[in-house]
Amino acid sequence: MTINKKSLSERDICSQFITPAIQQAGWDMATQVREEVSFTAGQILVHGKTVRRGTPKRADYILYYRPNLPIAVIEAKENNKPVGAGMQQALAYADVDALDIPFVFSSNGDAFQFHDKTRTDDSVEQEIPLDQFPSPQDLWSRYCKWKGIDQPAEQLVTQDFYDDGSKKSPRYYQQNAINRTVEAIARGQDRALLVMATGTGKTYTAFQIIWRLWKAGAKKRILFLADRNILIDQTRVNDFKPFGGAMTKISKRTADKSFEIYLALYQAITGVEESKKVFKDFSPDFFDLIVIDECHRGSASEDSQWREILDYFSTASQIGLTATPKETKYVSNINYFGEPIYTYSLKQGIQDGFLAPYRVVRIDFDKDLSGWRPEAGKKDRYGNELEDRIYNQKDFDRSLVLDKRTQAVARKVTEFLKGTNRYDKTIVFCEDIDHAERMRLAFVNENADLVAANRKYVMRITGDNPEGKAELDTFIDPEGDHPVIVTTSRLLTTGVDAKTCKLIVLDRRIGSMTEFKQIIGRGTRVDEDYGKYFFTIMDFKKATENFADPDFDGPPICIYEPQEGEDVVPPDEIMDNDEKDETTSDDSTVVDDDYTGGEEIDPVDPPIIDITGIKPKKYYVNDIPVTIVAERVQYFDPTTGKLITESLKDYTRTRVSQDYESLDAFLQDWNAADKKQVILDEMEEHGVFFEALADEVGQDFDPFDLICHVAFDQPPLTRQERAEGVRKRDYFTRYGEEARGVLQALLEKYADEGPAPLEDMTILKISPFSQYGTPTEIIKLFGSREKYLKAIHDMQALLYETA
């Protein structure tokens, strides 16, 4: 019997035509072919209190030469579409910013359209018969020629990943980073820079690179460098654990040369004094590979202690890992390592759904905006006479402390937590250790009830405080209940994997884009087991103005600035740098083995009384009131990453016009769609917030009417008016009594809730539909599933007939 291809589904086309063609070409379906591969998680979309994921990117087929080497992608389409109908979609999946695959195919079951990125002649794309699909060796030979991989390097490039049997494998971007690095080293490149946003698994990526090079015998002795003990310890017991007895941590300034994998705190193997430079106990050619984690923190600087280590082991291959490549007049990672071999940005991580999006609550105090000048002879609480000048935000908590401002920050943050969850893990970034201690005290007083229940509810974690640092592991442990609120200066800006952190408070000026990205990175990890899908940034010192900087690539969901008396928690519809920071270089600090790095060691000194004419380090003023002023709501376009400064209505009009040049074009697409919700979901993923838009235009309007009215100036109809228009037609008379009852109930659901219930068959399980029987029995009232769906489709056509 002849098969009518036109009647087959896309999956039928795959199973009956595409899969047999792949198998006939010699591909092993068990080890070289994966079908229906979702390679992103789906962007996390936040609307009010509702959190959902967008649609993940999914390839119909990905073909692998080896388990770690994807080389081809195939997009299938139904036979009533052209052979090349899926090519543009497949090319998007194979792009360098996605799967980074050179061989791309589209098929409708009649033939293959083949796009070969390795070619530059007039046969880049051509149609080939089903029985001429390329073999694995054919594509691999082309791949090696294109990449410049010769036969000796092939063994290294084809070395498999580490597999512990748990089915955990690198995400697509980690796979890209690993493969590009291994291929570069196989070709003889001696330096490489990987730029990957915080929370995207740089250490796991580094482990897989090292594992493949080590297992292939290309690199026998490897040094992994970091600048914080917590990074070394986390790495050793987690990602690097499979190295087992071959691995050691260099400590106590001793060099044991009997291992193969070495982990070291760079401060523990170097120092100003020659006797402390433990790395020189190894010969210059001892290590074959050096991997530098968080390399933005010093390795690129000419006078860096890290550079001394790298220069000493200059014959080793060197790989730098960072989320924030440092490019300034004085320091450059790129000058040392070269252009990044691979970059995975924060913005891309959020769009893929691997990183948590975030909202911003901006709060401005009156004294921050207008400044404050003390009256003549004004003294602080320690009797020091204040210098007569205007103090502004740059001075607060550095040279002048307004106690009531500190209290106001703690009060507002506490209000926010009371409105969300008082046990949400929170990091408060302060100007210095003195400020962190005062902020701890303010939070203790604002949360006296929970502190009484557990004194560790609020803690200061700074470089000078061993009691606080001892609680760091508990704070970042998802199972750890306390501490909940931690105040810090710089200790937690980088390298701390705080998966469950839901609130970041910025009460310090941040002029460094590198530091700003690192701080934001403390909250970007997703932890679905603990309900962590997004996080909030509360900004009291305009630090989030860095979002406008072109160097920043991960926009917030929204920015909300409550005025005095307004709820600090953003309402549901909202949820949908002039001076460099005064920081101390870590490179100038010489410390012992248990140094954690990154924190300015700035002990809290007693206030200096000005009896000798010497000005105190800070003035402390406790009787000046501080109030909240200003409110502004700003949205961000998740597609472009740019701040939406226009009104939401203007933005919607602009966004819709990019997809539809006219009302007719929109109506044609809308009426042709089997499921209207697909169009609405795509618009929401592009930043069209229907809940917020409904608040501006009218809550009882269908999203369809919101679009037609806002984007094309059409008079809107309410859902009730549209439902009434259907009731006046003879539509229901064509069905039996019970079927009419089901349709009328669905129409009422539409009038109350919008179009979503019409397209969700699970609604048939609940009242009032359950009175007509089970979903299966209800569908039988219409004769068949197809006839039920046609009834819904016809009702939708009538609903949207008037536009």
GROMACS .gro file of C-alpha atoms in nm, residues 179-519:
model
  341
  179ASN     CA    1   3.556   2.139   2.269
  180ARG     CA    2   3.692   2.475   2.155
  181THR     CA    3   3.955   2.470   2.428
  182VAL     CA    4   4.064   2.110   2.368
  183GLU     CA    5   4.078   2.169   1.992
  184ALA     CA    6   4.284   2.487   2.040
  185ILE     CA    7   4.536   2.305   2.262
  186ALA     CA    8   4.545   2.015   2.015
  187ARG     CA    9   4.643   2.266   1.746
  188GLY     CA   10   4.926   2.397   1.966
  189GLN     CA   11   4.766   2.710   2.115
  190ASP     CA   12   4.931   2.776   2.453
  191ARG     CA   13   4.692   3.034   2.603
  192ALA     CA   14   4.313   3.045   2.610
  193LEU     CA   15   4.050   3.259   2.781
  194LEU     CA   16   3.699   3.133   2.860
  195VAL     CA   17   3.438   3.393   2.957
  196MET     CA   18   3.133   3.234   3.120
  197ALA     CA   19   2.874   3.413   3.334
  198THR     CA   20   2.860   3.339   3.705
  199GLY     CA   21   2.645   3.035   3.772
  200THR     CA   22   2.705   2.866   3.437
  201GLY     CA   23   2.947   2.602   3.569
  202LYS     CA   24   3.297   2.730   3.492
  203THR     CA   25   3.458   2.485   3.737
  204TYR     CA   26   3.271   2.185   3.594
  205THR     CA   27   3.375   2.299   3.247
  206ALA     CA   28   3.737   2.328   3.364
  207PHE     CA   29   3.720   1.977   3.513
  208GLN     CA   30   3.602   1.825   3.185
  209ILE     CA   31   3.876   2.007   2.990
  210ILE     CA   32   4.141   1.885   3.233
  211TRP     CA   33   3.995   1.531   3.239
  212ARG     CA   34   4.010   1.494   2.860
  213LEU     CA   35   4.362   1.635   2.832
  214TRP     CA   36   4.480   1.422   3.126
  215LYS     CA   37   4.315   1.099   3.010
  216ALA     CA   38   4.450   1.143   2.659
  217GLY     CA   39   4.800   1.178   2.803
  218ALA     CA   40   4.846   1.523   2.648
  219LYS     CA   41   4.882   1.697   2.987
  220LYS     CA   42   5.021   1.484   3.268
  221ARG     CA   43   5.069   1.737   3.551
  222ILE     CA   44   4.815   2.012   3.599
  223LEU     CA   45   4.791   2.311   3.837
  224PHE     CA   46   4.452   2.464   3.917
  225LEU     CA   47   4.489   2.810   4.073
  226ALA     CA   48   4.231   3.018   4.260
  227ASP     CA   49   4.243   3.308   4.504
  228ARG     CA   50   4.008   3.183   4.775
  229ASN     CA   51   4.013   2.880   4.997
  230ILE     CA   52   3.640   2.826   4.951
  231LEU     CA   53   3.690   2.797   4.576
  232ILE     CA   54   3.967   2.542   4.618
  233ASP     CA   55   3.779   2.339   4.878
  234GLN     CA   56   3.449   2.338   4.686
  235THR     CA   57   3.633   2.236   4.370
  236ARG     CA   58   3.822   1.954   4.541
  237VAL     CA   59   3.518   1.785   4.701
  238ASN     CA   60   3.271   1.851   4.418
  239ASP     CA   61   3.365   1.887   4.052
  240PHE     CA   62   3.724   1.755   4.080
  241LYS     CA   63   3.637   1.460   4.305
  242PRO     CA   64   3.683   1.200   4.023
  243PHE     CA   65   4.059   1.273   4.018
  244GLY     CA   66   4.074   1.096   4.355
  245GLY     CA   67   4.423   0.999   4.475
  246ALA     CA   68   4.592   1.169   4.180
  247MET     CA   69   4.494   1.507   4.325
  248THR     CA   70   4.633   1.716   4.611
  249LYS     CA   71   4.595   2.063   4.755
  250ILE     CA   72   4.919   2.254   4.810
  251SER     CA   73   4.919   2.372   5.171
  252LYS     CA   74   5.156   2.460   5.453
  253ARG     CA   75   5.396   2.594   5.191
  254THR     CA   76   5.524   2.248   5.102
  255ALA     CA   77   5.566   2.100   4.754
  256ASP     CA   78   5.493   1.727   4.726
  257LYS     CA   79   5.586   1.627   4.372
  258SER     CA   80   5.424   1.282   4.373
  259PHE     CA   81   5.080   1.392   4.244
  260GLU     CA   82   4.941   1.478   3.902
  261ILE     CA   83   4.658   1.723   3.974
  262TYR     CA   84   4.744   2.015   4.204
  263LEU     CA   85   4.501   2.267   4.351
  264ALA     CA   86   4.648   2.580   4.506
  265LEU     CA   87   4.557   2.912   4.657
  266TYR     CA   88   4.794   3.145   4.478
  267GLN     CA   89   4.862   3.335   4.801
  268ALA     CA   90   4.973   3.004   4.954
  269ILE     CA   91   5.248   2.945   4.698
  270THR     CA   92   5.381   3.297   4.650
  271GLY     CA   93   5.471   3.605   4.851
  272VAL     CA   94   5.700   3.906   4.864
  273GLU     CA   95   5.972   3.711   5.043
  274GLU     CA   96   6.162   3.468   4.823
  275SER     CA   97   6.137   3.197   5.090
  276LYS     CA   98   5.756   3.198   5.057
  277LYS     CA   99   5.754   3.142   4.683
  278VAL     CA  100   5.673   2.774   4.707
  279PHE     CA  101   5.597   2.749   4.337
  280LYS     CA  102   5.972   2.777   4.272
  281ASP     CA  103   6.022   2.444   4.450
  282PHE     CA  104   5.883   2.296   4.128
  283SER     CA  105   6.095   2.310   3.814
  284PRO     CA  106   5.974   2.557   3.548
  285ASP     CA  107   5.869   2.269   3.321
  286PHE     CA  108   5.699   2.063   3.596
  287PHE     CA  109   5.343   2.153   3.494
  288ASP     CA  110   5.202   2.089   3.147
  289LEU     CA  111   4.880   2.284   3.207
  290ILE     CA  112   4.774   2.567   3.438
  291VAL     CA  113   4.408   2.665   3.481
  292ILE     CA  114   4.342   3.000   3.654
  293ASP     CA  115   3.996   3.040   3.804
  294GLU     CA  116   3.847   3.390   3.838
  295CYS     CA  117   4.143   3.521   3.640
  296HIS     CA  118   3.999   3.874   3.639
  297ARG     CA  119   4.124   3.912   3.996
  298GLY     CA  120   4.486   3.966   3.910
  299SER     CA  121   4.643   3.730   3.659
  300ALA     CA  122   4.625   3.984   3.380
  301SER     CA  123   4.809   4.262   3.561
  302GLU     CA  124   5.176   4.304   3.473
  303ASP     CA  125   5.281   4.328   3.839
  304SER     CA  126   5.040   4.059   3.962
  305GLN     CA  127   5.165   3.777   4.182
  306TRP     CA  128   4.968   3.546   3.957
  307ARG     CA  129   5.168   3.670   3.658
  308GLU     CA  130   5.486   3.578   3.838
  309ILE     CA  131   5.359   3.220   3.864
  310LEU     CA  132   5.244   3.211   3.504
  311ASP     CA  133   5.571   3.355   3.376
  312TYR     CA  134   5.769   3.100   3.578
  313PHE     CA  135   5.571   2.811   3.424
  314SER     CA  136   5.571   2.971   3.080
  315THR     CA  137   5.612   2.639   2.895
  316ALA     CA  138   5.277   2.514   3.027
  317SER     CA  139   4.951   2.566   2.843
  318GLN     CA  140   4.748   2.826   3.036
  319ILE     CA  141   4.370   2.863   3.048
  320GLY     CA  142   4.199   3.159   3.216
  321LEU     CA  143   3.842   3.135   3.345
  322THR     CA  144   3.634   3.441   3.429
  323ALA     CA  145   3.282   3.580   3.424
  324THR     CA  146   3.416   3.933   3.385
  325PRO     CA  147   3.718   3.986   3.162
  326LYS     CA  148   3.899   4.291   3.294
  327GLU     CA  149   3.981   4.555   3.036
  328THR     CA  150   4.118   4.882   3.171
  329LYS     CA  151   4.401   5.118   3.090
  330TYR     CA  152   4.628   4.924   3.325
  331VAL     CA  153   4.500   4.567   3.320
  332SER     CA  154   4.398   4.342   3.031
  333ASN     CA  155   4.316   3.973   3.025
  334ILE     CA  156   4.297   3.984   2.647
  335ASN     CA  157   4.651   4.117   2.611
  336TYR     CA  158   4.774   3.816   2.807
  337PHE     CA  159   4.543   3.531   2.702
  338GLY     CA  160   4.422   3.662   2.367
  339GLU     CA  161   4.061   3.710   2.259
  340PRO     CA  162   3.818   3.481   2.446
  341ILE     CA  163   3.803   3.141   2.283
  342TYR     CA  164   3.440   3.117   2.395
  343THR     CA  165   3.193   3.352   2.563
  344TYR     CA  166   2.863   3.267   2.730
  345SER     CA  167   2.702   3.581   2.866
  346LEU     CA  168   2.464   3.645   3.154
  347LYS     CA  169   2.201   3.765   2.907
  348GLN     CA  170   2.224   3.443   2.707
  349GLY     CA  171   2.212   3.233   3.024
  350ILE     CA  172   1.890   3.408   3.129
  351GLN     CA  173   1.737   3.370   2.782
  352ASP     CA  174   1.824   2.998   2.780
  353GLY     CA  175   1.669   2.952   3.124
  354PHE     CA  176   1.988   2.829   3.291
  355LEU     CA  177   2.023   3.149   3.498
  356ALA     CA  178   1.771   3.327   3.715
  357PRO     CA  179   1.625   3.657   3.596
  358TYR     CA  180   1.588   3.937   3.848
  359ARG     CA  181   1.391   4.246   3.932
  360VAL     CA  182   1.527   4.566   4.078
  361VAL     CA  183   1.378   4.773   4.359
  362ARG     CA  184   1.539   5.117   4.363
  363ILE     CA  185   1.502   5.332   4.671
  364ASP     CA  186   1.635   5.688   4.690
  365PHE     CA  187   1.668   5.880   5.016
  366ASP     CA  188   1.629   6.256   5.030
  367LYS     CA  189   1.980   6.310   5.165
  368ASP     CA  190   2.125   6.094   4.886
  369LEU     CA  191   1.962   6.303   4.615
  370SER     CA  192   1.993   6.654   4.757
  371GLY     CA  193   2.290   6.613   4.990
  372TRP     CA  194   2.318   6.745   5.346
  373ARG     CA  195   2.510   7.036   5.494
  374PRO     CA  196   2.551   7.049   5.875
  375GLU     CA  197   2.475   7.369   6.057
  376ALA     CA  198   2.770   7.564   6.192
  377GLY     CA  199   2.932   7.394   6.490
  378LYS     CA  200   2.742   7.067   6.437
  379LYS     CA  201   2.902   6.777   6.628
  380ASP     CA  202   2.863   6.407   6.581
  381ARG     CA  203   2.766   6.165   6.857
  382TYR     CA  204   3.129   6.139   6.969
  383GLY     CA  205   3.178   6.513   7.003
  384ASN     CA  206   3.364   6.564   6.675
  385GLU     CA  207   3.280   6.888   6.498
  386LEU     CA  208   3.177   6.821   6.139
  387GLU     CA  209   3.356   6.981   5.849
  388ASP     CA  210   3.138   7.251   5.696
  389ARG     CA  211   3.055   7.128   5.348
  390ILE     CA  212   2.783   6.950   5.154
  391TYR     CA  213   2.787   6.573   5.208
  392ASN     CA  214   2.629   6.353   4.942
  393GLN     CA  215   2.587   5.989   4.851
  394LYS     CA  216   2.959   5.949   4.780
  395ASP     CA  217   3.031   6.043   5.142
  396PHE     CA  218   2.767   5.838   5.323
  397ASP     CA  219   2.912   5.544   5.515
  398ARG     CA  220   3.262   5.640   5.398
  399SER     CA  221   3.333   5.972   5.566
  400LEU     CA  222   2.991   6.044   5.716
  401VAL     CA  223   2.754   5.802   5.885
  402LEU     CA  224   2.387   5.895   5.918
  403ASP     CA  225   2.255   5.644   6.168
  404LYS     CA  226   1.895   5.699   6.064
  405ARG     CA  227   1.986   5.621   5.706
  406THR     CA  228   2.135   5.287   5.813
  407GLN     CA  229   1.818   5.216   6.013
  408ALA     CA  230   1.600   5.314   5.715
  409VAL     CA  231   1.781   5.065   5.489
  410ALA     CA  232   1.737   4.783   5.740
  411ARG     CA  233   1.373   4.876   5.791
  412LYS     CA  234   1.295   4.876   5.417
  413VAL     CA  235   1.471   4.545   5.356
  414THR     CA  236   1.285   4.392   5.650
  415GLU     CA  237   0.955   4.524   5.513
  416PHE     CA  238   1.036   4.357   5.183
  417LEU     CA  239   1.113   4.024   5.348
  418LYS     CA  240   0.796   4.042   5.556
  419GLY     CA  241   0.604   4.090   5.231
  420THR     CA  242   0.773   3.793   5.064
  421ASN     CA  243   0.946   3.545   5.296
  422ARG     CA  244   1.150   3.635   5.604
  423TYR     CA  245   1.366   3.327   5.554
  424ASP     CA  246   1.479   3.413   5.201
  425LYS     CA  247   1.861   3.413   5.202
  426THR     CA  248   1.983   3.775   5.178
  427ILE     CA  249   2.326   3.934   5.119
  428VAL     CA  250   2.372   4.301   5.213
  429PHE     CA  251   2.677   4.464   5.050
  430CYS     CA  252   2.818   4.753   5.253
  431GLU     CA  253   3.091   5.014   5.200
  432ASP     CA  254   3.337   4.862   5.448
  433ILE     CA  255   3.358   4.641   5.756
  434ASP     CA  256   3.249   4.922   5.990
  435HIS     CA  257   2.939   4.974   5.777
  436ALA     CA  258   2.872   4.598   5.767
  437GLU     CA  259   2.881   4.584   6.149
  438ARG     CA  260   2.646   4.882   6.187
  439MET     CA  261   2.411   4.729   5.932
  440ARG     CA  262   2.416   4.399   6.121
  441LEU     CA  263   2.312   4.584   6.435
  442ALA     CA  264   2.030   4.762   6.251
  443PHE     CA  265   1.897   4.433   6.114
  444VAL     CA  266   1.913   4.273   6.458
  445ASN     CA  267   1.693   4.548   6.598
  446GLU     CA  268   1.449   4.532   6.306
  447ASN     CA  269   1.418   4.153   6.338
  448ALA     CA  270   1.436   4.114   6.715
  449ASP     CA  271   1.172   3.838   6.717
  450LEU     CA  272   1.362   3.606   6.482
  451VAL     CA  273   1.699   3.693   6.637
  452ALA     CA  274   1.555   3.593   6.976
  453ALA     CA  275   1.459   3.257   6.825
  454ASN     CA  276   1.804   3.211   6.670
  455ARG     CA  277   2.087   3.458   6.722
  456LYS     CA  278   2.235   3.356   6.385
  457TYR     CA  279   1.939   3.496   6.189
  458VAL     CA  280   2.159   3.800   6.112
  459MET     CA  281   2.538   3.773   6.089
  460ARG     CA  282   2.828   3.976   5.960
  461ILE     CA  283   3.059   3.779   5.732
  462THR     CA  284   3.374   3.979   5.667
  463GLY     CA  285   3.743   3.904   5.631
  464ASP     CA  286   3.828   4.012   5.986
  465ASN     CA  287   3.554   3.809   6.156
  466PRO     CA  288   3.625   3.438   6.210
  467GLU     CA  289   3.287   3.379   6.378
  468GLY     CA  290   3.105   3.506   6.074
  469LYS     CA  291   3.330   3.331   5.822
  470ALA     CA  292   3.269   3.005   6.006
  471GLU     CA  293   2.901   3.035   5.911
  472LEU     CA  294   2.963   3.092   5.540
  473ASP     CA  295   2.928   2.726   5.447
  474THR     CA  296   2.598   2.708   5.634
  475PHE     CA  297   2.470   3.021   5.464
  476ILE     CA  298   2.536   2.889   5.114
  477ASP     CA  299   2.410   2.538   5.198
  478PRO     CA  300   2.054   2.499   5.062
  479GLU     CA  301   1.980   2.280   5.366
  480GLY     CA  302   2.112   2.542   5.611
  481ASP     CA  303   1.844   2.753   5.780
  482HIS     CA  304   2.074   3.011   5.940
  483PRO     CA  305   2.212   3.265   5.891
  484VAL     CA  306   1.941   3.423   5.676
  485ILE     CA  307   2.064   3.782   5.644
  486VAL     CA  308   2.438   3.839   5.609
  487THR     CA  309   2.610   4.175   5.592
  488THR     CA  310   2.945   4.200   5.417
  489SER     CA  311   3.182   4.432   5.237
  490ARG     CA  312   3.377   4.243   4.971
  491LEU     CA  313   3.414   3.890   5.101
  492LEU     CA  314   3.108   3.759   4.915
  493THR     CA  315   3.151   3.948   4.588
  494THR     CA  316   3.293   3.650   4.402
  495GLY     CA  317   3.345   3.276   4.421
  496VAL     CA  318   3.064   3.205   4.668
  497ASP     CA  319   2.809   2.963   4.528
  498ALA     CA  320   2.494   3.089   4.703
  499LYS     CA  321   2.229   2.901   4.506
  500THR     CA  322   1.939   2.991   4.730
  501CYS     CA  323   2.016   3.363   4.762
  502LYS     CA  324   1.693   3.543   4.670
  503LEU     CA  325   1.771   3.898   4.776
  504ILE     CA  326   2.082   4.110   4.714
  505VAL     CA  327   2.094   4.448   4.886
  506LEU     CA  328   2.331   4.713   4.749
  507ASP     CA  329   2.415   4.986   4.998
  508ARG     CA  330   2.752   5.068   4.854
  509ARG     CA  331   2.862   5.259   4.549
  510ILE     CA  332   3.000   5.034   4.279
  511GLY     CA  333   3.194   5.204   4.004
  512SER     CA  334   3.366   4.890   3.876
  513MET     CA  335   3.166   4.699   3.614
  514THR     CA  336   3.370   4.387   3.691
  515GLU     CA  337   3.273   4.401   4.059
  516PHE     CA  338   2.910   4.483   3.977
  517LYS     CA  339   2.877   4.176   3.753
  518GLN     CA  340   3.036   3.959   4.020
  519ILE     CA  341   2.796   4.086   4.287
   0.00000   0.00000   0.00000
